[in-house]
Coordinates of C-alpha atoms and ligand atoms in Angstrom, one line a residue:
X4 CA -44.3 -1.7 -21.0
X5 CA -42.4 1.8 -21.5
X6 CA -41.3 2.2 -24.5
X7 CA -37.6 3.6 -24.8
X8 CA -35.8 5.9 -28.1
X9 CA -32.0 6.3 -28.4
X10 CA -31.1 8.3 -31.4
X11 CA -27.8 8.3 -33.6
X12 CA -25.8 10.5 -30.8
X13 CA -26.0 8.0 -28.4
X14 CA -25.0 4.8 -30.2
X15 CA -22.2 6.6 -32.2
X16 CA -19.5 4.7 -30.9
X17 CA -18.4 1.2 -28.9
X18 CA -18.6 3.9 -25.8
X19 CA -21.7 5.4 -26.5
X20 CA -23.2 1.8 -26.9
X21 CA -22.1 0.7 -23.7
X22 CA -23.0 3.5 -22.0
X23 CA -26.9 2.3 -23.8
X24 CA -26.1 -0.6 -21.8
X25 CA -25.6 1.0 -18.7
X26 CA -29.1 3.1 -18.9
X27 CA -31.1 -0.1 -19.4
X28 CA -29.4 -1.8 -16.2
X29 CA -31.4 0.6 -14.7
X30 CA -34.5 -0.9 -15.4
X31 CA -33.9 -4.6 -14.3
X32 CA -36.9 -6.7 -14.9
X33 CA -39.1 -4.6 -16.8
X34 CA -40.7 -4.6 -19.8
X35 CA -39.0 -2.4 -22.3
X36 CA -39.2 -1.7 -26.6
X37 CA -36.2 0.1 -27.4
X38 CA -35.7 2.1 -30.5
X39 CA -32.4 2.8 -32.4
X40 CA -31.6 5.1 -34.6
X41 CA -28.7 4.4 -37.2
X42 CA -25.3 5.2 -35.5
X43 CA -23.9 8.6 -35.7
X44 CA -24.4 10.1 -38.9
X45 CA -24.9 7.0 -41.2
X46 CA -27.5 8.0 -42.3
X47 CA -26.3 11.3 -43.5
X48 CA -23.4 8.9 -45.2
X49 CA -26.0 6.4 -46.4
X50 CA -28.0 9.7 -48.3
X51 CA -24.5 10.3 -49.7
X52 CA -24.0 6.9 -51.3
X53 CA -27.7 7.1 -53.0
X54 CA -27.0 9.9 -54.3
X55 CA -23.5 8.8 -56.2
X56 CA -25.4 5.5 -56.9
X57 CA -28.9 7.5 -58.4
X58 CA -26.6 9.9 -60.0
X59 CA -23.4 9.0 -61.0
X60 CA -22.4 11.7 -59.1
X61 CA -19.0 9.7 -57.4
X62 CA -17.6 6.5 -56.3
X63 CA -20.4 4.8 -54.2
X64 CA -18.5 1.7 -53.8
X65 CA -15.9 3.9 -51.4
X66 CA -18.2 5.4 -49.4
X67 CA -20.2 1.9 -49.0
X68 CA -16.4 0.7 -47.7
X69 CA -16.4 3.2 -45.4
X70 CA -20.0 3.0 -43.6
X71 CA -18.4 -0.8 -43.1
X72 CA -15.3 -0.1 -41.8
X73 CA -17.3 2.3 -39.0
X74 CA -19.3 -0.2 -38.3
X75 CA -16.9 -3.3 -38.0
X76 CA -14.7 -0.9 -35.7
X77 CA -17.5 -0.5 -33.5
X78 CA -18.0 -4.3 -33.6
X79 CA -14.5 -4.8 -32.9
X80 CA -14.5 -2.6 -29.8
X81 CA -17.9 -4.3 -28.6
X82 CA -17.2 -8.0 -29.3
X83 CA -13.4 -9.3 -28.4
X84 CA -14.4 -13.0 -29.9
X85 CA -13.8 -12.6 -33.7
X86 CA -16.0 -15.4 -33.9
X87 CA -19.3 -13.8 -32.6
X88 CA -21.6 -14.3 -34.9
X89 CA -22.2 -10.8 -35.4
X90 CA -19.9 -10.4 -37.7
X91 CA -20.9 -13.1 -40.3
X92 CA -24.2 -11.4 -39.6
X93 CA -23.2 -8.1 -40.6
X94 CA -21.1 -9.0 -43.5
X95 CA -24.4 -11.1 -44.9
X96 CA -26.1 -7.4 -44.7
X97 CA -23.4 -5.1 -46.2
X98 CA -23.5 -7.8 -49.3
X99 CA -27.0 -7.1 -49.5
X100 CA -26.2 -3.2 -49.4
X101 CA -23.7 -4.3 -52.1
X102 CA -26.3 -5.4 -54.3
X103 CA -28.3 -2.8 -53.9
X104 CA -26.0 -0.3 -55.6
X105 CA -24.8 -2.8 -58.7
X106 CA -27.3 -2.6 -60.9
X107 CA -28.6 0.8 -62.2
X108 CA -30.9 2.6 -60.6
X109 CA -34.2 1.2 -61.9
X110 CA -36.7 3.0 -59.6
X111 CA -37.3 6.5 -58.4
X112 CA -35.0 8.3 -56.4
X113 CA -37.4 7.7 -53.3
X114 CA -37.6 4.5 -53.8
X115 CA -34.0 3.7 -54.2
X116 CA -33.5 6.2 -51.2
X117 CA -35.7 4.2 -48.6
X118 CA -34.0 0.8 -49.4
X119 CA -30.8 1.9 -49.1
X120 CA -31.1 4.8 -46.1
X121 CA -32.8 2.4 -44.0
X122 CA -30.0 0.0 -43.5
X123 CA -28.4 2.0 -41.2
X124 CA -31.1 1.1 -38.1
X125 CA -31.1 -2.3 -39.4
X126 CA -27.1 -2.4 -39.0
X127 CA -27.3 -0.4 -35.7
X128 CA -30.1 -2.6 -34.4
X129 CA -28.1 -5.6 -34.7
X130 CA -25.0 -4.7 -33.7
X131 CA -26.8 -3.2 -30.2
X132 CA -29.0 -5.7 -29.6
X133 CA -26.4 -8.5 -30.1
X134 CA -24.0 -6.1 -27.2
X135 CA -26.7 -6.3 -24.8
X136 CA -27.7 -9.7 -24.7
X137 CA -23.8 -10.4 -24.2
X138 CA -24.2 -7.8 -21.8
X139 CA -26.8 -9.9 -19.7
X140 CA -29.6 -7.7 -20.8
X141 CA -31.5 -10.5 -22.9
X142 CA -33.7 -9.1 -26.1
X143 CA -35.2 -10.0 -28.6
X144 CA -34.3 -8.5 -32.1
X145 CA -37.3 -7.3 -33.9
X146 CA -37.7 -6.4 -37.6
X147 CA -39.9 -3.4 -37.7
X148 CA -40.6 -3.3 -41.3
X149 CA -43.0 -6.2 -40.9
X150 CA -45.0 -4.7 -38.2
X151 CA -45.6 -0.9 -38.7
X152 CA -47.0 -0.4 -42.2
X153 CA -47.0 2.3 -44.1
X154 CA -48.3 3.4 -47.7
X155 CA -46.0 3.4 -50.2
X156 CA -45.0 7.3 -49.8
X157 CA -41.6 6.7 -50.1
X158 CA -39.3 8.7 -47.7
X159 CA -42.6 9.9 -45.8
X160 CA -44.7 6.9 -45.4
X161 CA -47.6 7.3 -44.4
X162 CA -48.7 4.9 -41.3
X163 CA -51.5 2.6 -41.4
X164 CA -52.8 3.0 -37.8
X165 CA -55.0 0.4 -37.8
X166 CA -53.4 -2.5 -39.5
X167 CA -49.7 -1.6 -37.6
X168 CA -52.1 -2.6 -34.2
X169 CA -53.5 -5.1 -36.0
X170 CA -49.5 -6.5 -36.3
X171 CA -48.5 -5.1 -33.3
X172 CA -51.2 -7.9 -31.5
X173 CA -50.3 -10.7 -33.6
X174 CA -46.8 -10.8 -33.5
X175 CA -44.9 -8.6 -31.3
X176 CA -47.0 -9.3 -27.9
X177 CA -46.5 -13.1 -28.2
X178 CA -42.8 -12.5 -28.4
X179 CA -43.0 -10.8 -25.6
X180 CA -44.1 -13.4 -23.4
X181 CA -41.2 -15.0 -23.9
X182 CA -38.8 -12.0 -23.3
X183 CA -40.1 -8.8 -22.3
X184 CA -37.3 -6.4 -24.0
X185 CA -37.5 -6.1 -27.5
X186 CA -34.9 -3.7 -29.9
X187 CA -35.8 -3.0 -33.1
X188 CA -35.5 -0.3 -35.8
X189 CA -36.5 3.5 -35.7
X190 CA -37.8 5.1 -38.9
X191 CA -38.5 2.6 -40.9
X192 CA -41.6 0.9 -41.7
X193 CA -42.8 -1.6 -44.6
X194 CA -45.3 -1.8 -47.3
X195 CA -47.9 -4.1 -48.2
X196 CA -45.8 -5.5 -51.1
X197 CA -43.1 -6.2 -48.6
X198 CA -40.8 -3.0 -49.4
X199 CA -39.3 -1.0 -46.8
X200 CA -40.1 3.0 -46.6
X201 CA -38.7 5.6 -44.5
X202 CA -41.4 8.3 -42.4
X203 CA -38.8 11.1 -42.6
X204 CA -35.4 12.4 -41.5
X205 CA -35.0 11.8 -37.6
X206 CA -38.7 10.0 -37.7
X207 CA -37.0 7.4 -35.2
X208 CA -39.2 9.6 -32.2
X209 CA -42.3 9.2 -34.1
X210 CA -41.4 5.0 -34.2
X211 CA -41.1 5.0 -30.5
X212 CA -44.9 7.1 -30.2
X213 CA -46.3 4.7 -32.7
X214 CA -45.3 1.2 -30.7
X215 CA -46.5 3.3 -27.7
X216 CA -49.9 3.7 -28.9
X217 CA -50.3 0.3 -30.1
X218 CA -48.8 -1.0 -27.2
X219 CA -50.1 0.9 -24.7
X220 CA -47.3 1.6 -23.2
X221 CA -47.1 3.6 -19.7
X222 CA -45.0 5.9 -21.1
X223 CA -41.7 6.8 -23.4
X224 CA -38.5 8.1 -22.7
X225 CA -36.4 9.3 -25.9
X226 CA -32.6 9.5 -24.4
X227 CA -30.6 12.5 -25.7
X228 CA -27.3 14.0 -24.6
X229 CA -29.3 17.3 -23.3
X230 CA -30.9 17.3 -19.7
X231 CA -34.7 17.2 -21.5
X232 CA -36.7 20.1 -23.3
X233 CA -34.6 23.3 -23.5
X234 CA -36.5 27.1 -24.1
X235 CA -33.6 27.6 -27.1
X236 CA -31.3 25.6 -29.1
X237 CA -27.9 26.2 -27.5
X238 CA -26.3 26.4 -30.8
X239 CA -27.7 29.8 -31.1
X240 CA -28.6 30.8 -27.3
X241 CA -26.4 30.8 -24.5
X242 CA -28.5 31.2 -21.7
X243 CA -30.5 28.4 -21.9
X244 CA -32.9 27.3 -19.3
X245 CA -34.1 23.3 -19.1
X246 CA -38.8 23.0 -19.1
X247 CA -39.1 20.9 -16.7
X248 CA -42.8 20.5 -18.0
X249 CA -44.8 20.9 -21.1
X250 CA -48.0 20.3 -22.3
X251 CA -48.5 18.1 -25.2
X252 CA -50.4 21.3 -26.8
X253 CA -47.2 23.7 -26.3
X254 CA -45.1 20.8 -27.7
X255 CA -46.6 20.2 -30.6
X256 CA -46.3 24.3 -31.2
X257 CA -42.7 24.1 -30.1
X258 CA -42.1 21.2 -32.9
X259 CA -44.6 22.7 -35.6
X260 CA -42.3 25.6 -35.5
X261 CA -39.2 24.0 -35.9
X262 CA -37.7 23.1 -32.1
X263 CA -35.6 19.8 -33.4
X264 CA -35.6 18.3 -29.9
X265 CA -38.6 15.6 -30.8
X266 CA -40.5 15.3 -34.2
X267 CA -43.0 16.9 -34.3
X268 CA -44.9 13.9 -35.6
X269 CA -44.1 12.3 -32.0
X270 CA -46.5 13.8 -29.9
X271 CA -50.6 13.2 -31.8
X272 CA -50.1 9.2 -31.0
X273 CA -49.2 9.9 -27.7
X274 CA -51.4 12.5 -26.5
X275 CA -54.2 10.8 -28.3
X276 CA -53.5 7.9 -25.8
X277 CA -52.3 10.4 -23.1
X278 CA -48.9 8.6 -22.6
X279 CA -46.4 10.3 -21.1
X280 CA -43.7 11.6 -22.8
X281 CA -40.1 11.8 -20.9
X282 CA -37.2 13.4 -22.7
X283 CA -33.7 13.1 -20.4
X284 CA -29.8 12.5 -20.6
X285 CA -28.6 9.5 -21.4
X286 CA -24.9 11.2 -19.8
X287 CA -27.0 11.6 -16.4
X288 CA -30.5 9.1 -16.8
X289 CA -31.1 9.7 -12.9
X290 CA -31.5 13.1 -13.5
X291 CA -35.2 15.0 -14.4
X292 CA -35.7 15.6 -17.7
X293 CA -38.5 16.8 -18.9
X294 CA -41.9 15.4 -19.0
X295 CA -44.7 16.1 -21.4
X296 CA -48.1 15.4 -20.8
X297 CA -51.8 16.6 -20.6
X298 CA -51.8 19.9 -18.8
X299 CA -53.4 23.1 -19.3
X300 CA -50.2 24.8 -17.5
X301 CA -48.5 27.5 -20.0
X302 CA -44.7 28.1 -20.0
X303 CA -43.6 30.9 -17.5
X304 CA -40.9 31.6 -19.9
X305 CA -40.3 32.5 -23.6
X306 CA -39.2 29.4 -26.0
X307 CA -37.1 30.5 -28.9
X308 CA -37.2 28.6 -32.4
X309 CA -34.6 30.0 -34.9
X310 CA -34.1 29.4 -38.4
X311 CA -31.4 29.8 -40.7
X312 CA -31.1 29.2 -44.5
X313 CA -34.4 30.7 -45.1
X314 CA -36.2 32.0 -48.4
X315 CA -39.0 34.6 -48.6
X316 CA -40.7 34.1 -51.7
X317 CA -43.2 36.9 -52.6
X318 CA -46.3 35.7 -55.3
X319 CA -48.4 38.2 -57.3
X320 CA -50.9 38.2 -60.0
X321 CA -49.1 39.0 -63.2
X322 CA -52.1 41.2 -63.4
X323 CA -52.6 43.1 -60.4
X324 CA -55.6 40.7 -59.6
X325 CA -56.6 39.9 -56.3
X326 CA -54.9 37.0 -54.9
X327 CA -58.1 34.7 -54.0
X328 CA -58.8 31.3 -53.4
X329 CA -58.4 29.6 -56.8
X330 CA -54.9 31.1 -57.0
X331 CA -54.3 30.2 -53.7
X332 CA -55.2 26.6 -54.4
X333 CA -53.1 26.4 -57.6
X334 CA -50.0 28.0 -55.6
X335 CA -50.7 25.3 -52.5
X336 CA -51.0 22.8 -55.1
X337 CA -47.2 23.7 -56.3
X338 CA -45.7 23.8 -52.9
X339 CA -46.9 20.4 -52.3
X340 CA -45.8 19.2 -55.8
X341 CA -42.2 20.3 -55.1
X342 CA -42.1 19.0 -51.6
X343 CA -41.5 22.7 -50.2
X344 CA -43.3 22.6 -47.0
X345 CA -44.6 26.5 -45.7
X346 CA -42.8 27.7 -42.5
X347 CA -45.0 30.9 -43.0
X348 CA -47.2 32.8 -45.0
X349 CA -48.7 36.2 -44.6
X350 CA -51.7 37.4 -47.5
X351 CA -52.4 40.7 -48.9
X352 CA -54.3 41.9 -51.6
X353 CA -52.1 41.5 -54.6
X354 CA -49.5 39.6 -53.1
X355 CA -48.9 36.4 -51.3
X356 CA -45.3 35.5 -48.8
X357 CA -44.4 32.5 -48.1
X358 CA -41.3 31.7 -45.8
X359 CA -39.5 28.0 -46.1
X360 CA -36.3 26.6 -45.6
X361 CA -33.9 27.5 -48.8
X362 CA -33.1 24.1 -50.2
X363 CA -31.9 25.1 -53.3
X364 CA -32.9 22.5 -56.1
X365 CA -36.9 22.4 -54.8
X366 CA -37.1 26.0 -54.4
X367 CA -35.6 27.0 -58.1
X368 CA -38.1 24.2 -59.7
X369 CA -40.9 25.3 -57.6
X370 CA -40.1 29.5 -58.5
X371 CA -39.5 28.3 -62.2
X372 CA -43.1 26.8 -61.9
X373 CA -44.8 29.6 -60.2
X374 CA -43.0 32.3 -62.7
X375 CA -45.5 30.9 -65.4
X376 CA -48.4 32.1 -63.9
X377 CA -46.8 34.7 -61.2
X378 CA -44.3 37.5 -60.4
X379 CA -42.1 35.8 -58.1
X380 CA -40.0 38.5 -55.8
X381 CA -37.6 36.7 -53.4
X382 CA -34.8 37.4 -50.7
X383 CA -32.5 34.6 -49.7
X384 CA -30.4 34.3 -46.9
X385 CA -32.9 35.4 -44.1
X386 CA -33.7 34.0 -40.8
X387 CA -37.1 33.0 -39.5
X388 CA -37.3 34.0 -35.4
X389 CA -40.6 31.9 -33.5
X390 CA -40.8 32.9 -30.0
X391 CA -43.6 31.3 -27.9
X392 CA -45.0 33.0 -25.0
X393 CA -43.1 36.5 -26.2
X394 CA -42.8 39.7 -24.3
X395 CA -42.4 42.9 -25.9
X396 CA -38.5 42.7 -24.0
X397 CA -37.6 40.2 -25.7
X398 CA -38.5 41.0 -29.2
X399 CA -37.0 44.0 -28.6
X400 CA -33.6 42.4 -28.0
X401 CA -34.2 39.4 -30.8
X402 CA -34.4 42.1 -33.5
X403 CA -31.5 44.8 -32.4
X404 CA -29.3 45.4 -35.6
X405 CA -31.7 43.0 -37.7
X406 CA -34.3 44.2 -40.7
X407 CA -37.8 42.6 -40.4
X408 CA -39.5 42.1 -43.6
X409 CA -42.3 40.4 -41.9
X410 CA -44.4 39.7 -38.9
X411 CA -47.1 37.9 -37.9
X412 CA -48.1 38.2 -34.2
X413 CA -51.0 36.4 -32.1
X414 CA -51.9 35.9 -28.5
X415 CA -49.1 33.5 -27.4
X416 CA -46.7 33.2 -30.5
X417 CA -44.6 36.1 -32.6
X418 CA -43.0 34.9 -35.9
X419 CA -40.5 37.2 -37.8
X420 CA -38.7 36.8 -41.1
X421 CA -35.6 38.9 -40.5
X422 CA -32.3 39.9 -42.3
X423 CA -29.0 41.5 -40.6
X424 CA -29.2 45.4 -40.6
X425 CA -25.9 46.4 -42.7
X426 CA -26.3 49.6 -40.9
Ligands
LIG523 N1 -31.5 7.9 -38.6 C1 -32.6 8.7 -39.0 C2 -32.1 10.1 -39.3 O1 -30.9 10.4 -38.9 C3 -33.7 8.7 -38.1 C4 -33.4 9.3 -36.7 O2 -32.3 9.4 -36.3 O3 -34.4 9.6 -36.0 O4 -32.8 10.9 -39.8
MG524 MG1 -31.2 11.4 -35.1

């Protein structure tokens, strides 16, 4: 079994989903699990329509029509018979999404978010797997939410190791002896009272690790439209060179940090089983990629991780007392409470920094928080700068014309929180 992830750029269209198509008849005979992601940026229009329907904010029932009409123009490009029963299929599910959104909002927002947000890779899922059985690549559609279970953390459930195995054995292998290729749904998972969660934006990577492990798979490919791991994000680097391989160790750094390529969540199943990771093009699927694996082999070059949008938030005693542990704990205790995960943190005597990314609403509720007990100083709009296996050369040209209000250095990695010098 290898165990196969296309994401949201490469079923955004009727193209893009034939092109799918065209990977997979690469792999005649075998025995594949493919994972979807919701096509193009659904989901980012699916967040949208909770948040008119949660809070009244718009008109959800137009941006509902419009997640349809993308889809049935998809449909219409894929399936020529206006009969196929695709379509009766997908209007059944967009009445269901129609439902969801009638009534008020009677739960929390995370709640509401994960029932809604996850019909995207149920839509996507259906609409794929119903093009490549017509496509002569027979599959069975699977529904993921009964199979990988999760606590009920909505929007970052938890998984439930253990029992999602336990599933895994009981119902998805015996399917499989029937038909060897399953699709089914990225991101999503269920609870034990039957309702669906969410394990986190662009989580589909960590559904393809999680059926690997309990399926043992050989290995997993997740197909992107780069050529496999890049040392920078081209958005912000031009030279850009491709790793052709990485240790799981150096990828879970890369990821920790903030590289977007996998989530970081992907790699603990995997390595834990020591399954092969493969990351390639699904433009050019012959070509090399990038494998991750077990290795002890460090990168001969430097890996860049940049990040925009940032806040550095600067905690101190009201009282010139030491920062120490049971402040520390209280202050943890209010980053988690708010959601606002760390991206750095540096501690001196009387103060404590903390870098994160500056989403606005959690970061003014959390400093509102912390201003009851703390001084909070802080200076938005900086960038945060990770560069694994550094050289003093390239710092050096990272942080020409740029401010650095703080470092952190150690053996392999060099972190700075930087602003632009207006000098
Ligand atoms: N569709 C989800 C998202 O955009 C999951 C994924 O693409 O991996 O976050
Ligand atoms: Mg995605």
């Amino acid at each position: 079994m290898q165990v196969f992830k296309f994401g949201g750029a490469s079923v955004k269209d009727a193209e893009a989903v034939k092109n799918v198509a065209k990977v997979l008849k690469q792999f005649p005979g075998q025995s594949l699990g493919i994972v979807i992601s919701a096509m193009g940026k659904t989901t980012n229009s699916l967040e949208n329509l909770v948040n008119t329907f949660f809070y009244k904010s718009g008109n959800p029932e137009e941006i509902l029509e419009e997640i349809k009409q993308f889809h049935f123009k998809i449909c219409k490009e894929l399936f020529s018979n206006p009969n196929h029963p695709i379509y009766t299929e997908l209007e059944n599910t967009f009445v269901e999404l129609h439902w969801a959104i009638e009534d008020e909002p009677t739960h929390s927002y995370d709640f509401e978010y994960d029932q809604i947000v996850s019909m995207g890779e149920i839509i996507s899922t259906k609409i794929v797997s119903a093009y490549l059985n017509e496509a002569g690549l027979k599959n069975t559609w699977v529904d993921i939410r009964g199979i990988i279970q999760t606590d009920n953390t909505y929007r970052e459930g938890k998984v439930d190791f253990e029992l999602t195995e336990a599933l895994v054995n009981k119902l998805l292998i015996p399917k499989l002896n029937t038909n060897p290729v399953f699709v089914t749904q990225g991101f999503i998972g269920g609870t034990s009272e039957n309702f669906t969660t969410t394990l986190g934006r662009e989580g589909s990577d960590y559904t393809a690790s999680i059926l690997a492990y309990c399926l043992n798979a050989k290995n997993v490919t997740i197909w992107k439209d780069v050529p496999g791991v890049l040392n920078a994000d081209p958005k912000w680097f031009n030279r850009t060179k491709k790793i052709d391989e990485l240790s799981y160790h150096d990828a879970i750094e890369l990821t920790y940090y903030g590289a977007t390529v996998i989530h970081p969540k992907t790699i603990k199943p995997l390595q834990n089983k020591q399954i092969p990771l493969y990351v390639k093009s699904f433009l050019n699927p012959k070509e090399e990629g990038t494998v991750i694996k077990d290795g002890e082999k460090r990168l001969n070059i430097p890996s860049y991780i940049f990040k925009v949008n940032q806040v550095l938030l600067s905690i101190q005693p009201k009282d010139f007392s030491f920062i120490a542990e049971d402040n520390l704990s209280d202050i943890f205790e209010l980053f988690s409470k708010h959601g606002v995960k760390i991206n750095l943190m540096q501690l001196s005597a009387i103060s404590f920094s903390v870098c994160c990314d500056h989403d606005e609403i959690k970061i003014k509720a959390l400093v509102e928080k912390l201003k009851e007990f703390f001084k909070v100083l802080y200076n938005s709009g900086v960038e945060l700068m990770t560069v694994r296996y550094y050289t003093q050369d390239t710092i050096d040209a990272l942080t020409k014309n740029k401010i650095i209000l703080l470092e952190q250095r150690s053996r392999y990695t060099v972190q700075m929180v930087m602003k632009n010098d207006p000098e």
